[in-house]
Tab-separated table of C-alpha atoms (C1' of nucleotides) in Angstrom:
chain	number	residue	atom	x	y	z
K	1	MET	CA	-28.041	15.621	-11.409
K	2	PRO	CA	-25.277	13.141	-11.897
K	3	ASN	CA	-26.030	9.613	-10.926
K	4	LEU	CA	-23.353	7.511	-9.248
K	5	ALA	CA	-23.425	5.043	-12.087
K	6	ASP	CA	-22.734	7.866	-14.523
K	7	SER	CA	-19.386	8.798	-13.022
K	8	ALA	CA	-16.690	8.574	-15.657
K	9	THR	CA	-13.535	6.710	-14.753
K	10	LEU	CA	-9.886	7.513	-15.312
K	11	GLU	CA	-7.990	5.941	-18.179
K	12	CYS	CA	-4.683	4.188	-17.539
K	13	GLY	CA	-2.853	7.084	-19.148
K	14	TYR	CA	-3.682	9.237	-16.144
K	15	PHE	CA	-1.281	7.139	-14.059
K	16	ALA	CA	1.676	7.746	-16.368
K	17	GLY	CA	2.445	10.995	-14.550
K	18	ASN	CA	4.705	11.765	-11.598
K	19	ALA	CA	3.913	9.440	-8.673
K	20	VAL	CA	4.003	12.261	-6.123
K	21	ASP	CA	1.617	14.416	-8.137
K	22	ILE	CA	-0.727	11.492	-8.580
K	23	ALA	CA	-0.635	10.563	-4.889
K	24	PHE	CA	-1.789	14.125	-4.153
K	25	ASP	CA	-4.351	14.151	-6.938
K	26	LEU	CA	-5.963	10.873	-5.929
K	27	ILE	CA	-7.161	12.292	-2.621
K	28	GLY	CA	-10.913	12.848	-2.939
K	29	ARG	CA	-11.413	10.573	-5.924
K	30	SER	CA	-13.543	7.489	-5.540
K	31	LEU	CA	-12.301	3.965	-6.014
K	32	THR	CA	-14.835	1.375	-7.109
K	33	VAL	CA	-14.224	-2.332	-6.551
K	34	THR	CA	-16.482	-4.906	-8.143
K	35	ASP	CA	-16.804	-8.623	-7.601
K	36	ALA	CA	-19.454	-11.244	-8.186
K	37	HIS	CA	-21.352	-10.322	-5.049
K	38	ARG	CA	-21.141	-6.594	-4.649
K	39	VAL	CA	-19.877	-3.222	-5.779
K	40	VAL	CA	-18.096	-1.092	-3.206
K	41	ARG	CA	-17.338	2.558	-3.738
K	42	ALA	CA	-14.950	4.442	-1.474
K	43	THR	CA	-13.269	7.823	-1.397
K	44	ILE	CA	-9.486	7.825	-1.210
K	45	VAL	CA	-8.387	9.904	1.792
K	46	GLU	CA	-4.761	8.913	2.373
K	47	THR	CA	-1.941	7.983	-0.012
K	48	GLU	CA	1.820	7.675	-0.186
K	49	ALA	CA	4.163	7.864	-3.172
K	50	TYR	CA	7.146	5.568	-3.735
K	51	ARG	CA	9.158	6.861	-6.611
K	52	GLY	CA	12.202	5.519	-8.448
K	53	THR	CA	15.162	3.476	-7.271
K	54	ASP	CA	16.602	6.553	-5.559
K	55	ASP	CA	13.774	6.455	-3.015
K	56	PRO	CA	15.297	4.235	-0.287
K	57	ALA	CA	11.879	3.377	1.161
K	58	SER	CA	10.595	1.987	-2.115
K	59	HIS	CA	10.403	-1.742	-2.682
K	60	ALA	CA	11.877	-0.938	-6.070
K	61	ALA	CA	15.047	0.075	-4.223
K	62	PHE	CA	15.540	-2.546	-1.508
K	63	ARG	CA	13.359	-5.401	-2.723
K	64	PRO	CA	13.195	-5.009	-6.512
K	65	GLY	CA	12.737	-8.675	-7.360
K	66	GLY	CA	9.680	-10.814	-6.936
K	67	ARG	CA	6.281	-9.184	-7.229
K	68	ALA	CA	7.713	-5.697	-6.664
K	69	SER	CA	9.105	-5.892	-10.190
K	70	LEU	CA	5.602	-4.921	-11.297
K	71	MET	CA	6.413	-1.387	-10.139
K	72	ARG	CA	8.313	-1.081	-13.401
K	73	GLY	CA	5.253	-2.162	-15.322
K	74	ALA	CA	2.630	-0.166	-17.181
K	75	PRO	CA	0.881	2.700	-15.382
K	76	GLY	CA	-2.481	1.789	-13.896
K	77	LEU	CA	-1.508	-1.733	-12.915
K	78	ILE	CA	-2.149	-2.885	-9.375
K	79	TYR	CA	0.782	-3.924	-7.210
K	80	ILE	CA	-0.165	-5.904	-4.119
K	81	TYR	CA	2.350	-7.004	-1.523
K	82	ALA	CA	1.837	-8.705	1.819
K	83	ALA	CA	3.047	-6.414	4.584
K	84	TYR	CA	4.869	-8.498	7.176
K	85	GLY	CA	3.570	-11.525	5.372
K	86	MET	CA	-0.018	-11.083	6.486
K	87	TYR	CA	-1.657	-7.911	5.258
K	88	PRO	CA	-2.204	-7.291	1.543
K	89	CYS	CA	-1.551	-3.659	0.622
K	90	LEU	CA	-2.937	-1.885	-2.439
K	91	ASN	CA	-0.684	0.128	-4.739
K	92	ILE	CA	-1.270	1.665	-8.134
K	93	VAL	CA	1.702	1.596	-10.505
K	94	THR	CA	2.561	5.039	-11.861
K	95	GLU	CA	4.897	6.696	-14.380
K	96	PRO	CA	5.691	5.286	-17.814
K	97	GLU	CA	6.623	1.620	-18.150
K	98	GLY	CA	10.209	1.098	-17.020
K	99	GLU	CA	10.059	3.752	-14.292
K	100	PRO	CA	9.658	1.967	-10.938
K	101	SER	CA	7.077	3.825	-8.891
K	102	ALA	CA	3.689	3.418	-7.281
K	103	VAL	CA	1.150	5.044	-5.007
K	104	LEU	CA	0.138	3.175	-1.850
K	105	ILE	CA	-3.475	3.647	-0.772
K	106	ARG	CA	-3.415	4.027	3.014
K	107	GLY	CA	-6.911	5.263	3.807
K	108	ILE	CA	-10.394	5.291	2.316
K	109	HIS	CA	-13.898	6.326	3.283
K	110	ILE	CA	-16.427	3.771	2.127
K	111	ASP	CA	-19.727	5.197	0.895
K	112	GLY	CA	-22.393	4.908	3.533
K	113	GLU	CA	-19.975	4.108	6.334
K	114	ALA	CA	-19.767	6.471	9.299
K	115	THR	CA	-16.040	6.274	9.823
K	116	PRO	CA	-13.148	5.997	7.398
K	117	VAL	CA	-11.027	2.877	7.072
K	118	LEU	CA	-7.444	3.844	7.819
K	119	GLY	CA	-4.379	1.662	7.350
K	120	PRO	CA	-3.287	-0.134	4.165
K	121	GLY	CA	-3.861	-3.581	5.627
K	122	ARG	CA	-7.335	-2.720	6.868
K	123	LEU	CA	-8.749	-1.202	3.736
K	124	THR	CA	-7.824	-4.172	1.566
K	125	ARG	CA	-9.754	-6.404	3.920
K	126	ALA	CA	-12.724	-4.020	3.854
K	127	LEU	CA	-12.709	-3.998	0.055
K	128	GLY	CA	-12.061	-7.709	-0.383
K	129	ILE	CA	-8.706	-7.145	-2.066
K	130	THR	CA	-6.200	-10.001	-1.928
K	131	LEU	CA	-2.831	-10.919	-3.415
K	132	ASP	CA	-4.766	-12.393	-6.328
K	133	ASP	CA	-5.559	-8.856	-7.496
K	134	HIS	CA	-1.867	-8.277	-8.141
K	135	GLY	CA	-1.312	-7.391	-11.791
K	136	LEU	CA	-4.888	-6.342	-12.518
K	137	SER	CA	-5.659	-2.863	-13.802
K	138	VAL	CA	-7.189	-0.010	-11.805
K	139	CYS	CA	-8.534	1.515	-14.989
K	140	GLY	CA	-11.183	-0.970	-15.989
K	141	GLY	CA	-12.639	-4.321	-15.004
K	142	ARG	CA	-12.799	-5.025	-11.294
K	143	PHE	CA	-11.307	-1.642	-10.360
K	144	SER	CA	-11.921	1.933	-11.449
K	145	VAL	CA	-11.154	5.442	-10.215
K	146	SER	CA	-13.475	8.399	-10.784
K	147	THR	CA	-12.577	11.416	-12.871
K	148	VAL	CA	-14.557	13.417	-10.355
K	149	ARG	CA	-12.700	14.659	-7.336
K	150	ILE	CA	-14.373	15.759	-4.108
K	151	PRO	CA	-12.840	18.913	-2.608
K	152	TYR	CA	-10.453	18.095	0.201
K	153	GLU	CA	-7.945	20.067	2.169
K	154	ILE	CA	-4.763	18.053	1.704
K	155	ASP	CA	-1.985	17.710	4.228
K	156	GLN	CA	1.505	16.572	3.209
K	157	THR	CA	3.677	14.681	5.714
K	158	ARG	CA	6.439	12.137	5.953
K	159	ARG	CA	5.535	8.539	5.219
K	160	ILE	CA	4.322	6.141	7.881
K	161	GLY	CA	6.106	2.997	8.969
K	162	VAL	CA	9.108	3.311	6.706
K	163	THR	CA	12.566	2.705	8.168
K	164	ARG	CA	14.457	4.330	5.313
K	165	GLY	CA	13.831	7.630	3.563
K	166	GLN	CA	12.047	9.020	6.604
K	167	ASP	CA	12.894	12.532	5.467
K	168	ILE	CA	10.847	12.272	2.272
K	169	PRO	CA	7.395	13.906	2.678
K	170	TRP	CA	5.377	11.924	0.195
K	171	ARG	CA	2.303	11.103	2.277
K	172	PHE	CA	-0.943	12.923	1.605
K	173	VAL	CA	-3.951	13.034	3.902
K	174	GLY	CA	-7.293	14.541	3.042
K	175	ALA	CA	-9.620	16.369	5.389
K	176	SER	CA	-12.975	17.099	3.840
K	177	VAL	CA	-13.626	20.780	3.293
K	178	VAL	CA	-17.277	20.136	2.637
K	179	GLY	CA	-18.045	19.346	6.249
K	180	ALA	CA	-18.136	15.574	6.022
K	181	ALA	CA	-21.172	13.575	6.944
K	182	GLU	CA	-22.425	12.990	10.430
P	1	DC	C1'	20.595	-23.387	3.098
P	2	DG	C1'	19.667	-20.372	7.077
P	3	DC	C1'	18.601	-15.921	8.762
P	4	DA	C1'	17.214	-11.068	9.377
P	5	DA	C1'	14.280	-7.258	7.983
P	6	DG	C1'	10.065	-5.205	6.610
P	7	DA	C1'	5.341	0.403	3.090
P	8	DT	C1'	1.225	-3.717	9.573
P	9	DT	C1'	-2.222	-4.790	12.897
P	10	DA	C1'	-4.375	-6.725	17.067
P	11	DT	C1'	-3.498	-7.877	21.591
P	12	DT	C1'	-1.003	-7.838	26.244
R	1	DA	C1'	5.623	-3.376	23.974
R	2	DT	C1'	5.056	-7.573	21.148
R	3	DA	C1'	3.458	-11.600	18.701
R	4	DA	C1'	1.704	-13.214	14.333
R	5	DT	C1'	3.490	-14.633	9.698
R	6	DC	C1'	6.005	-14.912	5.000
R	7	DT	C1'	8.578	-13.075	1.021
R	8	DT	C1'	12.875	-11.229	-0.520
R	9	DG	C1'	17.708	-10.615	-0.257
R	10	DC	C1'	22.088	-11.732	1.390
R	11	DG	C1'	25.787	-14.402	3.518
R	12	DA	C1'	27.877	-19.038	4.331
DNA sequence: CGCAAGATTATT
DNA sequence: ATAATCTTGCGA
């Protein structure tokens, strides 16, 4: 009987793959965030992929400078930007270094909580993630993602809130197949 | 240097 | 529907 603490975590190499594939594959995996005061574990239930400079909705396309330049960095790095200047949003850099892409985490279900936390600006607040986490790694240290993946039925739709590239269906939403809690 | 737009959310 | 709030990019 596997213990929570025994869960293995993904290596950075996992994130070197196609951003769209990874956005899909992250649904149902758990994200663990650690700080001096607590350890929070949450299941990823909603993601969006932003891939390459050809994707008009990607910051790598219309806002490539500044902190978004990290999207060209090594896979597994964490890219945080402030949406509308006030809400930090969590992204995981994907694809090999040099390829600008990332997966935005839009929804999670925190262990023990009755309802999921939806919205990129809300979940960062719930997890205590700030702009200071920009540049850290999601494969070790303060952040980690489980190798284990809970079965989910995954829906693919167009991305939320984007004003460009509205035709690109790179949003993934998970609905538990295991009859989620009560 | 000034200004408009944006991967959002809470409130009116 | 709209304000809150700030970084990036572009035009003067």
